[in-house]
PDB file of C-alpha atoms in Angstrom:
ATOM      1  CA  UNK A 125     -49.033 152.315 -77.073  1.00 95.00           C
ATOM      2  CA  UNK A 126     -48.352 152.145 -73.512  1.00 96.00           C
ATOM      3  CA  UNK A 127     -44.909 150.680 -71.891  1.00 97.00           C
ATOM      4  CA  UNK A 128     -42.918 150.447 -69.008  1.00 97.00           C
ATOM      5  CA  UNK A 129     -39.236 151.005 -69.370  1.00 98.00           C
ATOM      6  CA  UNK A 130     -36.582 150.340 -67.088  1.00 98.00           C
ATOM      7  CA  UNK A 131     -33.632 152.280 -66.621  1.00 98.00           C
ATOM      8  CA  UNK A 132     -30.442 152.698 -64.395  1.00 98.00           C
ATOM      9  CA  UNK A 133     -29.031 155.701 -62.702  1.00 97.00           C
ATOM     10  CA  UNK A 134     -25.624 156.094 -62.306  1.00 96.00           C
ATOM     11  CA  UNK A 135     -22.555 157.835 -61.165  1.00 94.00           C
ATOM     12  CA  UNK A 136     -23.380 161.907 -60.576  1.00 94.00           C
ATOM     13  CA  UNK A 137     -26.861 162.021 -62.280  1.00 95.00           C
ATOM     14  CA  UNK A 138     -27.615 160.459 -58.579  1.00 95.00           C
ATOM     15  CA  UNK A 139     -27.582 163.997 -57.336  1.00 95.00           C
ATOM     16  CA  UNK A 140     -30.577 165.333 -59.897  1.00 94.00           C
ATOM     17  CA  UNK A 141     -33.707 165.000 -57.956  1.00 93.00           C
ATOM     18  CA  UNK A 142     -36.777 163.734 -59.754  1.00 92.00           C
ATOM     19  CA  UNK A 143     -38.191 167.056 -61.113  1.00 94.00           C
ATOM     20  CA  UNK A 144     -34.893 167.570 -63.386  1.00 96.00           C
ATOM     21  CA  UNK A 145     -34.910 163.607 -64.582  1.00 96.00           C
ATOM     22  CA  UNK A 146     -38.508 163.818 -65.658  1.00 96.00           C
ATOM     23  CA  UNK A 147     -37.068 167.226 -67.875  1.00 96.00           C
ATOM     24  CA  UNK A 148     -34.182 164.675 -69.047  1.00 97.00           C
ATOM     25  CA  UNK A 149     -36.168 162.429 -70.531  1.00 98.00           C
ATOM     26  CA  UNK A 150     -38.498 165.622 -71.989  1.00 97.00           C
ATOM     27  CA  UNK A 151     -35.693 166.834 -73.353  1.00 97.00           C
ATOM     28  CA  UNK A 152     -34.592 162.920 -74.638  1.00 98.00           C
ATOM     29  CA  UNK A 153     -37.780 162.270 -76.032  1.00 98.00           C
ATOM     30  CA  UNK A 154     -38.254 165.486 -77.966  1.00 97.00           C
ATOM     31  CA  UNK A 155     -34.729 164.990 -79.779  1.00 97.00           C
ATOM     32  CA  UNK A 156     -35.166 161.362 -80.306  1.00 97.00           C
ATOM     33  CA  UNK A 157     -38.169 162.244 -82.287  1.00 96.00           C
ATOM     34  CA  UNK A 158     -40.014 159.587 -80.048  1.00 97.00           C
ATOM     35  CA  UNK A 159     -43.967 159.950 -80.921  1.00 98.00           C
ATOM     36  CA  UNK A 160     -45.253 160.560 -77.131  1.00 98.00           C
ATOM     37  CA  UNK A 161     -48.793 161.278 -76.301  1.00 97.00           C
ATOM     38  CA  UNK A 162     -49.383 164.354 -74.480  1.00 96.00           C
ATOM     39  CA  UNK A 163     -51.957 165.626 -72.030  1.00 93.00           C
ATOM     40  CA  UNK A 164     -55.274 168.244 -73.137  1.00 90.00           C
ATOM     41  CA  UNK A 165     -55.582 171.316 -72.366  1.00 84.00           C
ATOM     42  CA  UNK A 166     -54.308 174.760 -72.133  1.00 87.00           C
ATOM     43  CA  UNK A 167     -50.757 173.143 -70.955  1.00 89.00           C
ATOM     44  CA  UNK A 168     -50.378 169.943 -72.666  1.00 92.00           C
ATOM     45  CA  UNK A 169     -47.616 167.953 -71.251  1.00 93.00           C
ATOM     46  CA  UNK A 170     -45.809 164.324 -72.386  1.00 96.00           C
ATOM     47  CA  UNK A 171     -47.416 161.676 -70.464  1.00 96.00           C
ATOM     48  CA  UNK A 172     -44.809 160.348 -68.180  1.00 96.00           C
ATOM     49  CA  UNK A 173     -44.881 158.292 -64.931  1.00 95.00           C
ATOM     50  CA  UNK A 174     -42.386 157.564 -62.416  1.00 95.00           C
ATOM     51  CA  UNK A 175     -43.899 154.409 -60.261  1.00 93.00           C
ATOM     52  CA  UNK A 176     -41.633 155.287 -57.246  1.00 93.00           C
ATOM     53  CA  UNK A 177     -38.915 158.031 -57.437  1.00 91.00           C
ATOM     54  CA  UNK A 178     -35.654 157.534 -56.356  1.00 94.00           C
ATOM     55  CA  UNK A 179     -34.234 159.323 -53.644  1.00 92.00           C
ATOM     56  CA  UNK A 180     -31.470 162.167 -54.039  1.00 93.00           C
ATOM     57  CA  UNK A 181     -28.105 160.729 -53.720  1.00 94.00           C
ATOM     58  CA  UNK A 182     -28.911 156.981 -54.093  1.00 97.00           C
ATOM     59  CA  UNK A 183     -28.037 155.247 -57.985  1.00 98.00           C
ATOM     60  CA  UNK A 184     -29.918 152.418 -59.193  1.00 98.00           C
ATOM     61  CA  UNK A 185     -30.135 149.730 -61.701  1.00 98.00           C
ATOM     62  CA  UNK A 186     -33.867 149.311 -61.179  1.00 97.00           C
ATOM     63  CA  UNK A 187     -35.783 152.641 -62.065  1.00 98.00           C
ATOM     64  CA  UNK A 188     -38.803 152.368 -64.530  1.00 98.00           C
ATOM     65  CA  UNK A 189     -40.777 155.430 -66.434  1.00 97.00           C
ATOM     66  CA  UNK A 190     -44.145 154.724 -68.132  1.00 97.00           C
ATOM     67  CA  UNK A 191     -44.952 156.409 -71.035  1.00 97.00           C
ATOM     68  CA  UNK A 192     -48.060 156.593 -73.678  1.00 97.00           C
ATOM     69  CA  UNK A 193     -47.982 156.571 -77.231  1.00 98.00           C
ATOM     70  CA  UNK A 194     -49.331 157.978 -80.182  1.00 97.00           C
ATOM     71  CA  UNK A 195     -48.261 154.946 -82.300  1.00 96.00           C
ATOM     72  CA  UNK A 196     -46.405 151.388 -81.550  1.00 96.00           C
ATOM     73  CA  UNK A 197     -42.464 151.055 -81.470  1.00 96.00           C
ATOM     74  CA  UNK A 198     -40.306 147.811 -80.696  1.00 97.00           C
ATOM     75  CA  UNK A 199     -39.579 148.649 -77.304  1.00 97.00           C
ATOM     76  CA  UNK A 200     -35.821 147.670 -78.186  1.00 97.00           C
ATOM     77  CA  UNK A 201     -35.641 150.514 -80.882  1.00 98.00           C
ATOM     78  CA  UNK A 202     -37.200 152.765 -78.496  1.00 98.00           C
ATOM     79  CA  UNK A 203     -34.498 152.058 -76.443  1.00 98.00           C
ATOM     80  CA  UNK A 204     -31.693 152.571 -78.133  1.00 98.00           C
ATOM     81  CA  UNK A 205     -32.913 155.728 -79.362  1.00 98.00           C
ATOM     82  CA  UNK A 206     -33.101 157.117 -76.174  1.00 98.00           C
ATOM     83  CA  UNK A 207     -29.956 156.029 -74.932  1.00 98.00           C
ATOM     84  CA  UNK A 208     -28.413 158.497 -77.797  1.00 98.00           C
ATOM     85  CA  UNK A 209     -29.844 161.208 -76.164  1.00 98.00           C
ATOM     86  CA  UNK A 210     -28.794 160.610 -72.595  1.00 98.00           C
ATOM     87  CA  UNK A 211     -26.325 162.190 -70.713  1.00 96.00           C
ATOM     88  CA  UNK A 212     -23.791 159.652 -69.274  1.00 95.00           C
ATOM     89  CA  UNK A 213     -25.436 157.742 -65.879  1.00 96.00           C
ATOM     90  CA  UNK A 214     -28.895 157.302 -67.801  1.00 98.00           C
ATOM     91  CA  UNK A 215     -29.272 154.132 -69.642  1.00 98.00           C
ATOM     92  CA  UNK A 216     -32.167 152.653 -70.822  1.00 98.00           C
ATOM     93  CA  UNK A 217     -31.671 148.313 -69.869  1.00 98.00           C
ATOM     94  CA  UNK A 218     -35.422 147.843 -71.077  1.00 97.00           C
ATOM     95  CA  UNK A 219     -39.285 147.204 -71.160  1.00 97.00           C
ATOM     96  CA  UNK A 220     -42.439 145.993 -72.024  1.00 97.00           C
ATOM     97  CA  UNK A 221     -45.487 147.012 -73.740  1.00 96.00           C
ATOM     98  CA  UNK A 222     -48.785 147.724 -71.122  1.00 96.00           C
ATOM     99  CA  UNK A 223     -52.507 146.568 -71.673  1.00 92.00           C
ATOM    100  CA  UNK A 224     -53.672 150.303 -72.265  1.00 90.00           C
ATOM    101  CA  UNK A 225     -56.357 149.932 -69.222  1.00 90.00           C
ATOM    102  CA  UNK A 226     -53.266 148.494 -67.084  1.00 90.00           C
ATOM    103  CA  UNK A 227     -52.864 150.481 -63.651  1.00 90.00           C
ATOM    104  CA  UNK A 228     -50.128 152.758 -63.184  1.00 90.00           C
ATOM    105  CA  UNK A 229     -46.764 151.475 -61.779  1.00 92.00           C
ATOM    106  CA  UNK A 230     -46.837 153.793 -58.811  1.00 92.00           C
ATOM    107  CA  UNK A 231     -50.230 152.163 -57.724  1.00 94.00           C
ATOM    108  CA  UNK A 232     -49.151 148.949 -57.203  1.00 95.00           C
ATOM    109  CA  UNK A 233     -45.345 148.947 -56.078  1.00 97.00           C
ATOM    110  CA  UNK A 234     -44.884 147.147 -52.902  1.00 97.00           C
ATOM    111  CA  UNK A 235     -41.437 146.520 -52.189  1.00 98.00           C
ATOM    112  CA  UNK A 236     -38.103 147.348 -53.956  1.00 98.00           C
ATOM    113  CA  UNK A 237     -34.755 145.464 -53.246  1.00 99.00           C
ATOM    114  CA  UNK A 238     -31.522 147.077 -52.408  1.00 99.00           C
ATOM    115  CA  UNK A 239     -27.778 147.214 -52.080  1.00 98.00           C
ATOM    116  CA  UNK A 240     -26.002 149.344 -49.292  1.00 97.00           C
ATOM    117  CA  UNK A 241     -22.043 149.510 -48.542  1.00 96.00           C
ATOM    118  CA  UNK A 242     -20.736 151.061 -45.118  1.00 93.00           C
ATOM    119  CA  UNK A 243     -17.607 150.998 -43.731  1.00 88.00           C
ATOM    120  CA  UNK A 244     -17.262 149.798 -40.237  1.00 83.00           C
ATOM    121  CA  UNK A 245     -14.157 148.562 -38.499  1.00 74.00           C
ATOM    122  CA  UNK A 246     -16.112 146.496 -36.036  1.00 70.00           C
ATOM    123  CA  UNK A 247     -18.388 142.927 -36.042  1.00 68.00           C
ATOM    124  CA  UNK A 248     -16.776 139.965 -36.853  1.00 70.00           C
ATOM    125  CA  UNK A 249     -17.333 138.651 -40.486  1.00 62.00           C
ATOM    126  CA  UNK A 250     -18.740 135.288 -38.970  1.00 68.00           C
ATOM    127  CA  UNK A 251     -20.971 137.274 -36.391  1.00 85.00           C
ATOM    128  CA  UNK A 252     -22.875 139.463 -38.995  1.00 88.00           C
ATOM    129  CA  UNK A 253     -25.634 137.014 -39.827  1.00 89.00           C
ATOM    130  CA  UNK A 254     -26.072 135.921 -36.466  1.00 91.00           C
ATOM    131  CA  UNK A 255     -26.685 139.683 -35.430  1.00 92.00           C
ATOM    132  CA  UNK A 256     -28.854 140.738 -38.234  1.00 95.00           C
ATOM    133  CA  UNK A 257     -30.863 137.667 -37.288  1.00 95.00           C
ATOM    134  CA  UNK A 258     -31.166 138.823 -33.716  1.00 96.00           C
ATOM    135  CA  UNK A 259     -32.019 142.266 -34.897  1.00 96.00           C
ATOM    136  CA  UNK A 260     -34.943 140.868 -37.175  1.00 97.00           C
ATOM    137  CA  UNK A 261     -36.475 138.452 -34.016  1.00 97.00           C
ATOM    138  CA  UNK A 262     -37.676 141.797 -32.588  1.00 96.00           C
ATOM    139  CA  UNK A 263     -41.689 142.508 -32.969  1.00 94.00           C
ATOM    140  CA  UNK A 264     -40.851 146.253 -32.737  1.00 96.00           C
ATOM    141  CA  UNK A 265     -38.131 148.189 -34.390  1.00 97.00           C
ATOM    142  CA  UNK A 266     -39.388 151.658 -34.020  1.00 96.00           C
ATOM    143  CA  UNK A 267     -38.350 154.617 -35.685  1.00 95.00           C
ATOM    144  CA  UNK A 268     -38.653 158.102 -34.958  1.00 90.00           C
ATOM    145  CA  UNK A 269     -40.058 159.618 -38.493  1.00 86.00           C
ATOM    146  CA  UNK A 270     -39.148 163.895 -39.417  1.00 82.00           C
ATOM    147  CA  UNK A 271     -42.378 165.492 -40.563  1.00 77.00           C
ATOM    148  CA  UNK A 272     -42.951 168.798 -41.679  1.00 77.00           C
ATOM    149  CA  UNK A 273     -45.343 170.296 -38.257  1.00 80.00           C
ATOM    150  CA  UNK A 274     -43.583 166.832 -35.801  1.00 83.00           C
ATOM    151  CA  UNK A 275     -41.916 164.176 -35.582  1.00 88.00           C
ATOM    152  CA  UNK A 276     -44.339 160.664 -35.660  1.00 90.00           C
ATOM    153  CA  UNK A 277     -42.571 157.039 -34.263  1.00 92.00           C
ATOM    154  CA  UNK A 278     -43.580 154.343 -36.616  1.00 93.00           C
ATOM    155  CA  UNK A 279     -43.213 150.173 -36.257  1.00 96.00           C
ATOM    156  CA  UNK A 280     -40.387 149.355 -38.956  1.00 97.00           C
ATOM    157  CA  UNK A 281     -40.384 145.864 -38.727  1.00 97.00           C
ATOM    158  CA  UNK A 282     -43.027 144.570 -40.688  1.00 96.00           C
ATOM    159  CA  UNK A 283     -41.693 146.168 -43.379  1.00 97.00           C
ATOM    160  CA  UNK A 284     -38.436 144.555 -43.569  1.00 98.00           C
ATOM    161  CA  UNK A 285     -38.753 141.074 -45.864  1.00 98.00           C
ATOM    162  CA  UNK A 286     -35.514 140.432 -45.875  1.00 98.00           C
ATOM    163  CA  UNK A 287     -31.719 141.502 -44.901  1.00 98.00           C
ATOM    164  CA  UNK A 288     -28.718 140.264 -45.059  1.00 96.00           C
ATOM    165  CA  UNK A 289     -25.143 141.252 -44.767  1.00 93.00           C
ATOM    166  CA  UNK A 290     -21.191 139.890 -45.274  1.00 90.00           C
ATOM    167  CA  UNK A 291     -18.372 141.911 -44.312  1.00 87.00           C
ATOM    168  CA  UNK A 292     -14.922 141.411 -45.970  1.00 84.00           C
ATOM    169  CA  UNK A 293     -12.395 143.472 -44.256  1.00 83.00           C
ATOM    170  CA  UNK A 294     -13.547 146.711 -43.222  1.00 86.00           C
ATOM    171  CA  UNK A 295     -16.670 146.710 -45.724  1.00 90.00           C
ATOM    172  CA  UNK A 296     -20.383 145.302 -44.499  1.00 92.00           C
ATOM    173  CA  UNK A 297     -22.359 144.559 -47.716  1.00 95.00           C
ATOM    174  CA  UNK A 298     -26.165 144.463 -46.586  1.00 96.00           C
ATOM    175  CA  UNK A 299     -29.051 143.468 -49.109  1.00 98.00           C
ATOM    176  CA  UNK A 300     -32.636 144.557 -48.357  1.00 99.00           C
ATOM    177  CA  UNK A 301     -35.908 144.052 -49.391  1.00 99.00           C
ATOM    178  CA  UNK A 302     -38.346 146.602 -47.918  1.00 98.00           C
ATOM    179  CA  UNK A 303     -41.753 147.669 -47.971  1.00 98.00           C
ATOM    180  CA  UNK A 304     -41.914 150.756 -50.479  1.00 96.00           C
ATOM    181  CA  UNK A 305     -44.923 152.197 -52.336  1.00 94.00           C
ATOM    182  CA  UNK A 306     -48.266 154.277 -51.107  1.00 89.00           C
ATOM    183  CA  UNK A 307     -49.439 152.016 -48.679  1.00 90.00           C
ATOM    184  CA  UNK A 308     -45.899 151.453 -46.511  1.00 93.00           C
ATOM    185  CA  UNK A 309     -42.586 153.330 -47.385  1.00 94.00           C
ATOM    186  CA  UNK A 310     -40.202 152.467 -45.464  1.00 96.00           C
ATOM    187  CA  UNK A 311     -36.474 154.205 -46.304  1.00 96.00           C
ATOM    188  CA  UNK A 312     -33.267 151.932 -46.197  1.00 98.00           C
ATOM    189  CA  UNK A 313     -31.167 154.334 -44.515  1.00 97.00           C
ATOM    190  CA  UNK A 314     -33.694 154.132 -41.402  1.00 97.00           C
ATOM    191  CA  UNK A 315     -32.696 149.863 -41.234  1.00 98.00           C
ATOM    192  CA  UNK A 316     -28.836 150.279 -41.365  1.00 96.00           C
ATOM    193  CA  UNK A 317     -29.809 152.748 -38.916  1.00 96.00           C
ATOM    194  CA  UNK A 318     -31.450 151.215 -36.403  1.00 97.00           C
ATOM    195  CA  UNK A 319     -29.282 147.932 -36.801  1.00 96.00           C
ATOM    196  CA  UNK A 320     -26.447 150.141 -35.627  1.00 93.00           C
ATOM    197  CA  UNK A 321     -28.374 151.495 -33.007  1.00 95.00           C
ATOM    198  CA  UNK A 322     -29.266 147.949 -32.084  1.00 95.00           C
ATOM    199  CA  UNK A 323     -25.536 146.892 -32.081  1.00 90.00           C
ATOM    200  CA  UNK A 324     -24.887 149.894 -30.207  1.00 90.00           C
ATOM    201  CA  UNK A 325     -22.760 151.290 -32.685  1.00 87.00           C
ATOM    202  CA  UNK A 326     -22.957 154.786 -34.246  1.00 88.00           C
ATOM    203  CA  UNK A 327     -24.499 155.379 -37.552  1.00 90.00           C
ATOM    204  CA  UNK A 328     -22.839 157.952 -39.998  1.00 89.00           C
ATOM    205  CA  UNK A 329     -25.505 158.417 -43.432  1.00 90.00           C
ATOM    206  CA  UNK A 330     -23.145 160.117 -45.364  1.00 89.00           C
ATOM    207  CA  UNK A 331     -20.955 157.115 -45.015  1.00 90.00           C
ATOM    208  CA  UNK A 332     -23.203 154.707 -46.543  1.00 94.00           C
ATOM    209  CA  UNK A 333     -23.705 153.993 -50.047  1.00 96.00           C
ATOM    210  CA  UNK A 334     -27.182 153.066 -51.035  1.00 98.00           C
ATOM    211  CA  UNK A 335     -27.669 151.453 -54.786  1.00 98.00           C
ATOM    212  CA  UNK A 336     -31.596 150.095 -55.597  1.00 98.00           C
ATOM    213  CA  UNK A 337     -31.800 146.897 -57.499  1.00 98.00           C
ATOM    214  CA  UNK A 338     -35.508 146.483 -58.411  1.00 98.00           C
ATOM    215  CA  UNK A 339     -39.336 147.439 -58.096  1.00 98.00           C
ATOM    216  CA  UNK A 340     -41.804 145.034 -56.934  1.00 98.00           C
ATOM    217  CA  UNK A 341     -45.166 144.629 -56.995  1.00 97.00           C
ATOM    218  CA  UNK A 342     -47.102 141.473 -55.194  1.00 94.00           C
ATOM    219  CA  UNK A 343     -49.965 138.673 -57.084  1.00 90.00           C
ATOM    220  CA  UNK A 344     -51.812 136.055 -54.962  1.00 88.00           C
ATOM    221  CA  UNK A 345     -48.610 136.220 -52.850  1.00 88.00           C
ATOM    222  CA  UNK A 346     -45.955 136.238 -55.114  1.00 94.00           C
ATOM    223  CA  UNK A 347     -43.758 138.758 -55.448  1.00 97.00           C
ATOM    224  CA  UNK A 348     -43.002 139.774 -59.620  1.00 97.00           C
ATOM    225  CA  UNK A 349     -40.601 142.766 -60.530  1.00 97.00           C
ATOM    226  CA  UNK A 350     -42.321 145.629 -62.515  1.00 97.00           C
ATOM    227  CA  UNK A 351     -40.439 144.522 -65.879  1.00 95.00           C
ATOM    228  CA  UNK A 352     -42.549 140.968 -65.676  1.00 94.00           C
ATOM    229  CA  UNK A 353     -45.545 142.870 -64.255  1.00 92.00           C
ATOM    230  CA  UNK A 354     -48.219 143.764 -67.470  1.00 85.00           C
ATOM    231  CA  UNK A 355     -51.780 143.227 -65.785  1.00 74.00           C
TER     232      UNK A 355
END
């Protein structure tokens, strides 16, 4: 059996980078008695997919794993038998069961939605949309991208679907949906940054707080969260 589960993460378990979740949910799996396939070979491992891993320091309500089978499980059970094992900021919230040939999540993720929360004590509450809408008018938001041997400027904008923000009292509340996946990844820290850059305002990362809501992947122009997506 092959299924998709989706799962938040929460509070400090934001600081484990992918390499120790994926040994969480080993370790999870293994004590939960769940019957997971694993790989041939000299080193067999559990077969285990993240479609899009989360990046350190940001939680989530919208993470998925993929996992294969040896025999079928209601995906509710499997669930809940998980969750016993966790460590507090895992939960499982979910899944479905795949078609066996379906593709993998992390090949078809196009976009994931998300929640950020900076502190500011400028913009007026009533100007906020009218900027942002300003801001997304431009054909070119260019960003200057970090690579390992230099630094590459990339074109931003078409990758932004959607953003919006509403400040109440010294707290902007923005809400993106951005292109993420293989083919265009584009990092929500790098929009709240060059809004502020567009405002003219300095941009502080480690004063933003950056939650995801959701995976996406896109049919005949429609956009469908991984937990509806089975083909």
């Amino acid at each position: 059996m092959k299924c998709r589960l989706k799962f938040a993460k929460l509070d400090d378990i934001k600081f484990i980078g992918h390499l120790d979740l994926m040994r969480v949910f080993q370790k999870a799996i293994r004590r939960a008695g769940i019957p997971i396939a694993y790989s041939e070979g000299y080193n067999p491992h559990q077969l285990l997919t993240f479609p899009q891993p989360l990046a350190l320091g940001t939680t989530s309500e919208g993470e998925y794993i993929e996992m294969q089978l040896t025999k079928d499980m209601d995906i509710q059970i499997l669930c809940r038998q998980l969750n016993e094992q966790m460590p507090w900021g895992v939960q499982l919230l979910g899944g479905i069961i795949l078609k066996e040939d379906s593709p993998k999540g992390m090949a078809v993720v196009r976009g994931a939605t998300y929640e950020l929360i900076y502190s500011v004590n400028f913009f007026d509450a009533n100007d906020i949309s009218v900027i942002i809408k300003e801001f997304l008018q431009q054909t070119e938001i260019l960003f200057e991208k970090q690579g390992k041997s230099k630094n590459t400027m990339v074109n931003i904008r078409d990758g932004i679907y959607s953003m919006k923000g509403i400040k109440h009292e010294n707290i902007i509340r923005f809400k993106l949906f951005i292109a993420t996946g293989s083919k265009q990844n584009i990092r929500p820290e790098w929009v709240i940054e060059k809004f502020f850059e567009f405002c003219g305002q300095p941009f502080i990362l480690s004063k933003v707080q950056i939650h995801r809501t959701d995976l996406f992947t896109q049919k005949e122009g429609q956009w469908i969260s991984l937990e509806d997506f089975i083909e």
